XYZ file of C-alpha atoms in Angstrom:
447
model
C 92.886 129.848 77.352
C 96.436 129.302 78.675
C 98.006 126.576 76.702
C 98.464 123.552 79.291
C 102.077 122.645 79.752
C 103.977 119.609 78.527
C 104.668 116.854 80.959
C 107.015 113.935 80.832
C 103.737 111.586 82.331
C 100.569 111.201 82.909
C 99.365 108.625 85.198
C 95.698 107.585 85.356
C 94.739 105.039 88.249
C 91.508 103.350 89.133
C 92.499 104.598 93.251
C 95.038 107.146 94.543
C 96.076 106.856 97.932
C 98.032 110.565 98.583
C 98.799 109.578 101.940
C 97.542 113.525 102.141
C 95.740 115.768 104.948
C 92.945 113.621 105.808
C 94.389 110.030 104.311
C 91.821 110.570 101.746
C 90.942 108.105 98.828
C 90.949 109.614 95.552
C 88.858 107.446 92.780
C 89.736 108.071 89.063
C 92.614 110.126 89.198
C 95.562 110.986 87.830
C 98.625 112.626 88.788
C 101.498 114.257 86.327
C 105.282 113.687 86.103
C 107.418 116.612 85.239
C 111.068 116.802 85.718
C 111.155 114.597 88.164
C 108.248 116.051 90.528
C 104.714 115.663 90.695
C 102.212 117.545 89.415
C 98.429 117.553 90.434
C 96.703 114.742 91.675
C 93.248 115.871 89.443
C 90.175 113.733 88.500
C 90.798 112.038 85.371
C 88.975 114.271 82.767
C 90.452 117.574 84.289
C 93.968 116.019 84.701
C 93.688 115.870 80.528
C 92.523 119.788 80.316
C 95.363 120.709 82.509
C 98.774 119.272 81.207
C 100.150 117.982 77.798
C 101.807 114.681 78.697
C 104.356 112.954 76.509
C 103.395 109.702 77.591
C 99.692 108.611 79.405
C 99.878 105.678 81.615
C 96.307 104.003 82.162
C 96.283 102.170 85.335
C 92.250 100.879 85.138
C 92.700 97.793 88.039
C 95.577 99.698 89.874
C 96.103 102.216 93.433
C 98.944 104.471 93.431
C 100.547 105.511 96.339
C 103.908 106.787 97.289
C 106.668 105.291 97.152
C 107.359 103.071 100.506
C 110.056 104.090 103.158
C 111.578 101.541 105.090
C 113.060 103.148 108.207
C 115.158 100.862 109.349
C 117.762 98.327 107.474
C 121.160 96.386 107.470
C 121.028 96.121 103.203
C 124.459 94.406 103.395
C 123.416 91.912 105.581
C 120.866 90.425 103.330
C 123.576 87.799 102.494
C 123.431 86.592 105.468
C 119.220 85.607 105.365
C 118.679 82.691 106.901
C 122.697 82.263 108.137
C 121.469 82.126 111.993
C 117.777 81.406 112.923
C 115.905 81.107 115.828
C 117.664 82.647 118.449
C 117.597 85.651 120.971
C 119.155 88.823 119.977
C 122.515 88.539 122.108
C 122.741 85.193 121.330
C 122.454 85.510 117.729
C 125.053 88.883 117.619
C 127.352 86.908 120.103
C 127.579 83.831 118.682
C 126.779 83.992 114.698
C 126.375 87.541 113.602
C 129.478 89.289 114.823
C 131.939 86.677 114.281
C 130.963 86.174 110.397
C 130.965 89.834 110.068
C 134.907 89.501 111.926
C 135.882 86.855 109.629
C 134.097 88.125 106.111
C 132.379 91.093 105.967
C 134.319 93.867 103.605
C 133.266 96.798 101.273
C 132.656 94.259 98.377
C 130.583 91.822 100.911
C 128.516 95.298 101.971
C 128.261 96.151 98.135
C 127.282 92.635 96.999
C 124.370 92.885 99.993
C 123.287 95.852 99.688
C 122.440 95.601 95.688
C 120.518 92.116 96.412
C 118.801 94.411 99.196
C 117.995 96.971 96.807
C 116.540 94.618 94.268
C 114.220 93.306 96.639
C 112.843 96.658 97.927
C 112.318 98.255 94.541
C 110.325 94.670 93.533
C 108.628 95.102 96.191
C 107.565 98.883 96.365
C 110.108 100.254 98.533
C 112.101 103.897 97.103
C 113.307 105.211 100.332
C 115.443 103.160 102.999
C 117.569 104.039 105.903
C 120.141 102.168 106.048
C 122.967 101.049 109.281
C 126.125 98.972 108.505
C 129.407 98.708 107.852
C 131.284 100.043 104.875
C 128.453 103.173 104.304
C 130.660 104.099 101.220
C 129.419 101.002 99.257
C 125.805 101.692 100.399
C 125.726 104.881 99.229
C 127.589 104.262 95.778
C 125.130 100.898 95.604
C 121.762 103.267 96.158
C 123.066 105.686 93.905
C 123.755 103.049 91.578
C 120.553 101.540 91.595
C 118.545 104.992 91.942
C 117.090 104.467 95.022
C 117.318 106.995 98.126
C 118.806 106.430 101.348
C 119.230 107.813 105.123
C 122.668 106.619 105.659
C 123.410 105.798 109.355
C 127.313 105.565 109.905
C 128.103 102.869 111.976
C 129.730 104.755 115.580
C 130.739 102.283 118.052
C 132.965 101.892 121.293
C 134.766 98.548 119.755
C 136.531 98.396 116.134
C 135.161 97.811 113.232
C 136.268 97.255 110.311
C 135.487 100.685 109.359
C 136.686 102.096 112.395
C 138.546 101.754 115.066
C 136.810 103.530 117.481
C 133.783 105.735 117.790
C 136.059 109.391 117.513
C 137.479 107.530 114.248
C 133.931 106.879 113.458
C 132.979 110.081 113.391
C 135.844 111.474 111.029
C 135.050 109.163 108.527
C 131.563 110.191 108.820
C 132.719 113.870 108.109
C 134.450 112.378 104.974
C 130.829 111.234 103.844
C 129.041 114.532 104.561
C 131.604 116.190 102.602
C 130.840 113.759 99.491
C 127.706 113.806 99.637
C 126.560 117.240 100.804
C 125.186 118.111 97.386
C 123.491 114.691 96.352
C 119.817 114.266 95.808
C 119.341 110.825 97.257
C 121.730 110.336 99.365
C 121.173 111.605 103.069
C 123.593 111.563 106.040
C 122.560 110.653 109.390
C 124.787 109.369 112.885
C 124.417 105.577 113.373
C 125.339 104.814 116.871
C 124.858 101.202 117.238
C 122.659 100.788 120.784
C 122.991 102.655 124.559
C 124.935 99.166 125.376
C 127.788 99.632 123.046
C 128.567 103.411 123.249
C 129.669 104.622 126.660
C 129.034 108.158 128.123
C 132.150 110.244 126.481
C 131.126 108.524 123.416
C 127.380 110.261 123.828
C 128.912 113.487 124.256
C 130.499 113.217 121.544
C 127.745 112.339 119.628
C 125.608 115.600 120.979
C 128.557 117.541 120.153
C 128.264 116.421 116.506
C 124.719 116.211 115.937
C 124.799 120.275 116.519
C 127.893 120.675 114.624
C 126.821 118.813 111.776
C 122.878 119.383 111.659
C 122.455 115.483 111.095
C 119.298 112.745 112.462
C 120.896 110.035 115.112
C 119.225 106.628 114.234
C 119.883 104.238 117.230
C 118.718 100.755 118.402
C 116.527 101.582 121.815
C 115.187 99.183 123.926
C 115.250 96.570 121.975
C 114.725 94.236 124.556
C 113.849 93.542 128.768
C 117.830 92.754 128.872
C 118.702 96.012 127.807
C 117.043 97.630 130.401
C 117.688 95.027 132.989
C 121.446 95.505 132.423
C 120.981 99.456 132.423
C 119.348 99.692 135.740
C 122.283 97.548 137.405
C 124.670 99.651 136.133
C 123.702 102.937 137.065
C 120.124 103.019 137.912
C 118.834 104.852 134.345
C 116.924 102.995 131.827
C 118.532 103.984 128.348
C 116.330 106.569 126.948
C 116.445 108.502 130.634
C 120.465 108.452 130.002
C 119.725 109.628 126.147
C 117.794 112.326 127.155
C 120.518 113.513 130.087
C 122.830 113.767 127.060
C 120.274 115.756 125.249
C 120.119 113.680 122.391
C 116.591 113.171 121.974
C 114.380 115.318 120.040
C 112.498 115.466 116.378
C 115.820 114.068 114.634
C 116.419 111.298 116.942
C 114.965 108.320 115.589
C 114.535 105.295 118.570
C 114.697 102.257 116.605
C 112.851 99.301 118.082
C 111.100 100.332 121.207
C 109.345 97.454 122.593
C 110.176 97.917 126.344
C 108.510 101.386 126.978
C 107.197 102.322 130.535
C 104.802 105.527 131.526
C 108.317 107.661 131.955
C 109.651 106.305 128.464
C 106.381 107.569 126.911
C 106.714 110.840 128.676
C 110.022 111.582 127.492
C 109.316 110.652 123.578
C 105.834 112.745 123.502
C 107.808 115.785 125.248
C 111.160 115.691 123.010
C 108.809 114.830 119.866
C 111.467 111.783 120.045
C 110.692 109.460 116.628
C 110.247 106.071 116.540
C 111.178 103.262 114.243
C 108.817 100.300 114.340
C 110.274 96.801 112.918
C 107.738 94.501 114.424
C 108.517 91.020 112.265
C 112.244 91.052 113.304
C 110.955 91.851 117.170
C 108.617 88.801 116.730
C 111.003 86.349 115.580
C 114.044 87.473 117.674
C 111.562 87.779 120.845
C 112.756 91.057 121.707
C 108.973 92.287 123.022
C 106.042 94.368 121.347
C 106.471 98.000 120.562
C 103.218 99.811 121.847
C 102.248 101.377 118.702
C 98.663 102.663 119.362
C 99.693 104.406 122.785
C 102.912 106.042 121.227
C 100.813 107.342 118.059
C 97.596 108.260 120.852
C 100.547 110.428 122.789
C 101.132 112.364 119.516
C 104.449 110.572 118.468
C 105.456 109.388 114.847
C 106.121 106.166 114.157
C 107.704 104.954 111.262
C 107.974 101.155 110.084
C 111.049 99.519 108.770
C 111.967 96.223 107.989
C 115.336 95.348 110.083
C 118.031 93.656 108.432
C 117.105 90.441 106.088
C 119.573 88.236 108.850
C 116.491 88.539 111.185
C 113.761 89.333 109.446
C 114.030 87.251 106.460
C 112.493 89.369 104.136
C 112.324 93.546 103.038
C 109.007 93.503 102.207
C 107.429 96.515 103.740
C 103.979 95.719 102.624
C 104.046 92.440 104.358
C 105.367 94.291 107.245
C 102.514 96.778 107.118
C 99.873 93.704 107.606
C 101.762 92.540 110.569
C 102.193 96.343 112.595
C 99.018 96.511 111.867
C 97.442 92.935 113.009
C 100.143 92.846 116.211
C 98.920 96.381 117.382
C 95.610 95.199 117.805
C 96.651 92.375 119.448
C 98.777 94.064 121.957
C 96.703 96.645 122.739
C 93.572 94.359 122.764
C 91.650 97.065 120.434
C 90.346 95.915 117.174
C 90.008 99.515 115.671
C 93.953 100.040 116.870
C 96.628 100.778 113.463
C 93.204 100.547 110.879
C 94.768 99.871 107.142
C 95.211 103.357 106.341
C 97.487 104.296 109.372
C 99.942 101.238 108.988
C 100.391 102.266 105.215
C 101.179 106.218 106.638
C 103.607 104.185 108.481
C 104.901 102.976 105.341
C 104.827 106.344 103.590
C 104.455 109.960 105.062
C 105.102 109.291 108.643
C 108.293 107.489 107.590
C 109.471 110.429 105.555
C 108.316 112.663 108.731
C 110.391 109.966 110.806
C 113.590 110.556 108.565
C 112.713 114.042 108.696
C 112.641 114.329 104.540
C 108.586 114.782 104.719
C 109.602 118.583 103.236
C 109.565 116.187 99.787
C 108.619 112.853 100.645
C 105.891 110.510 100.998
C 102.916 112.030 99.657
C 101.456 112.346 96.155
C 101.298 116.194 96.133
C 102.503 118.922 94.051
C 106.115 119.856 94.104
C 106.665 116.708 95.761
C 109.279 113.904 94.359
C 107.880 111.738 91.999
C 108.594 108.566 93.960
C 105.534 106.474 93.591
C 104.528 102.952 93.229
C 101.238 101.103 91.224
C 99.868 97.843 92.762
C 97.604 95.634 90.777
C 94.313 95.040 93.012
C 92.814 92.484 89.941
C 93.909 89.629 91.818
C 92.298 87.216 93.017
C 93.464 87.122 96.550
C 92.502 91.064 96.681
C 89.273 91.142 94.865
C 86.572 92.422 95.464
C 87.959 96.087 96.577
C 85.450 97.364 98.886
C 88.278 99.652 100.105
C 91.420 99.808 98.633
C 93.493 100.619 101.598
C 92.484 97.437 103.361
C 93.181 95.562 100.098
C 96.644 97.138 100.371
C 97.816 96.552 103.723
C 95.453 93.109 104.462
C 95.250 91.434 101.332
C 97.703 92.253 98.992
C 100.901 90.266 97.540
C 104.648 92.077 96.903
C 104.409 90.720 93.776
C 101.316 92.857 92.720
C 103.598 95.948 92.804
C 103.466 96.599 88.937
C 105.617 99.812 88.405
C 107.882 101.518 90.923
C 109.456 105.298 90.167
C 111.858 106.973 92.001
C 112.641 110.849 90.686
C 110.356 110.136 87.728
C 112.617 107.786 86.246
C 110.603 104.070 86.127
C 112.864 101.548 87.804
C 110.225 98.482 87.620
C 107.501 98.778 84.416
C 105.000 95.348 84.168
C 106.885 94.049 87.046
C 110.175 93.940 84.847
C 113.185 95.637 86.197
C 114.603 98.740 84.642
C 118.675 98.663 84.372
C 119.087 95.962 86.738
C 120.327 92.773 85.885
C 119.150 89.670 88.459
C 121.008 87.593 87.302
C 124.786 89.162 88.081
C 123.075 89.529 91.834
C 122.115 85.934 92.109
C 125.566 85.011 91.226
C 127.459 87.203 93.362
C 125.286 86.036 96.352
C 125.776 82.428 95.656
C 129.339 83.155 95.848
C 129.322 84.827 99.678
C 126.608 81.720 100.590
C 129.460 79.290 99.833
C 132.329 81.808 101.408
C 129.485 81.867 104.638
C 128.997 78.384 105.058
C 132.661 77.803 104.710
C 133.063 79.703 107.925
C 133.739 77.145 110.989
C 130.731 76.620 113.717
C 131.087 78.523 116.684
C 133.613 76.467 119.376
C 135.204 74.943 116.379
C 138.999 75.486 115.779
């Protein structure tokens, strides 16, 4: 008999969810770490015939699953959670949002953000986030940092920034990234414009021009809200993904973030272009921007990925609690009860994200060859018991704080719900320091 080979891990789990051909539900299985890839999954008793681990992990209450991708985020912005409530999206960039990021935001603000950010997604299950701010140097440095991967969106814009002064500037600092990071395992490039209402025409072909040059995804805010389109149609007569697609920007590595204004032409344009879409229902919800009509775009045969928005309007990165509400507001809006079941709004979370970000070639499944990015949850609780199906347990029932163990690579970044290499503490003190330099800031219409 060939002598089974050594592995770094082997994990043994009461449920596997793959997120696999089928969405099946695999029930005493295991699944082998080697080198930072997966090997397997296998029932239990031939997983031990087939490899020699170094290390066997018995998971007897648990379901593992890959590791989450949240497909949309502002990381740095987490320190401002909470700054500027309850109001409407223009409003609340207008008024609160832009001007603190005028008066404060730098690469040490972004850094300080985006590690609090990352800290809260690996706690709560999340390996994989895209990512669209200012200062992408200290995002990427900060993932890389804390082991996590990202999609990072450079920030391209008409107005300055403080990270550029214009969108051409924009894009040769973006070059500057791709350069850096061409070779890097985690850390993926992608073109951030901000929205259709803040990058004019010449901008767009510009933007077309680079996306061939370059090979890169575009992530972009897309109707967002009825305003948007309102203010499109006045202008010129075009709603905004009608004047994408005249640029020829859409297509399987354009990802339209948002979406919640989408009409029988808008629908026909993303299921012909194989257009992606980024779902972040909580922050649509509690900025009112509208409902994105997730059953109809998945019916027309377009992926949908979930993110999480920034923490300034959602409050929270917690893609499993933003699983429960895709999957609860779908039904509502559609007014079908069987519309995003359990097991779809966690491929949301998972394999259609990676497909979203276009890095499903090694990403978000529990297959062979695959990364090892995976995540246990701990379905003994109370509030999840008794598991009739694990899935709905997941997505329905289930607390962030059940996440047990997290791995990105094969290297264990939360064991027992402890963090690996990370130190809380430091990150609660730097973000007490940029609350106080926040609410230092004068109101709006003071002097």
């Amino acid at each position: 008999m060939p002598i089974p080979p050594d592995v770094d891990l082997l994990i043994e789990a009461r449920w596997l969810l793959p997120m696999s051909e089928g969405l099946p539900t695999l029930e005493d299985h295991a699944i082998a770490i080697q080198g930072g890839k997966l090997l397997g999954p296998w029932p239990i008793a031939e997983a031990r015939r087939q490899v020699a681990p170094r290390e066997v992990l018995r998971l007897r209450h648990h379901a593992l699953l890959p590791g989450l991708i949240n497909a949309h985020n502002h990381a740095g912005m987490s320190l401002m959670r909470g700054y500027a409530d309850d109001l409407p999206l223009m409003t609340w960039l207008n008024e609160h949002i832009w001007p603190a990021e005028g008066s404060l935001v730098d690469a040490d603000f972004v850094a300080a953000g985006t590690r609090l950010a990352c800290a809260e997604m690996l706690r709560s299950g999340t390996t994989t986030f895209a990512d669209m701010y200012l200062a992408p140097e200290a995002v990427a440095e900060v993932a890389d940092e804390m082991r996590m991967r990202v999609q990072l969106c450079t920030p391209l814009i008409d107005f300055p920034t403080s990270w550029a002064a214009d969108f051409a500037e924009g894009l040769e600092r973006t070059q500057a990234l791709i350069e850096r990071y061409a070779e890097h395992p985690r850390v993926h490039l992608a073109l951030g414009p901000h929205a259709p209402y803040t990058v004019g025409d010449a901008s767009l072909a510009r933007l077309a021009e680079a996306r061939e040059r370059w090979g890169l995804p575009i992530q972009m805010h897309v109707h967002e809200t009825r305003d948007e389109i309102d203010q499109a149609l006045a202008r010129d007569g075009r709603r905004p993904l009608r004047r994408l697609f005249e640029a020829g920007l859409l297509g399987p590595h354009f990802q339209a973030v948002h979406m919640t204004q989408v009409d029988d032409d808008d629908l026909a344009l993303l299921a012909e272009t194989a257009t992606r879409v980024i779902h972040c229902p909580q922050s649509n919800l509690k900025l009112a921007s509208g409902f994105c009509p997730v059953a109809r775009l998945q019916s027309a045969g377009i992926t949908v990925g979930l993110g999480t928005d920034g923490a300034a309007s959602n409050n929270d990165l917690d893609l499993f609690d933003e699983m429960k509400s895709a999957a609860l507001l779908a039904k509502g809006v559609s007014g079908d009860a069987a519309a995003l079941p359990a097991m779809a709004a966690l491929a949301m979370a998972t394999r259609d994200g990676a497909r979203a970000l276009g890095l499903d070639d090694h990403l978000g499944q529990l297959r062979e060859g695959f990364a090892a990015d995976l995540v246990a949850v701990d379905l003994e609780h109370l509030n999840t018991l008794p598991v009739h199906h694990p899935a709905s347990a997941v997505v329905y029932a289930m607390h962030s704080h059940q996440v047990s163990h997290v791995w990105v690579a094969g290297r264990p970044r939360l064991v027992e719900g402890k963090f690996i290499d990370i130190e809380p503490d430091t990150i609660r003190a730097a973000t007490e320091h940029y609350r106080r330099r926040l609410a230092s800031l004068p109101a709006q219409g003071e002097s």
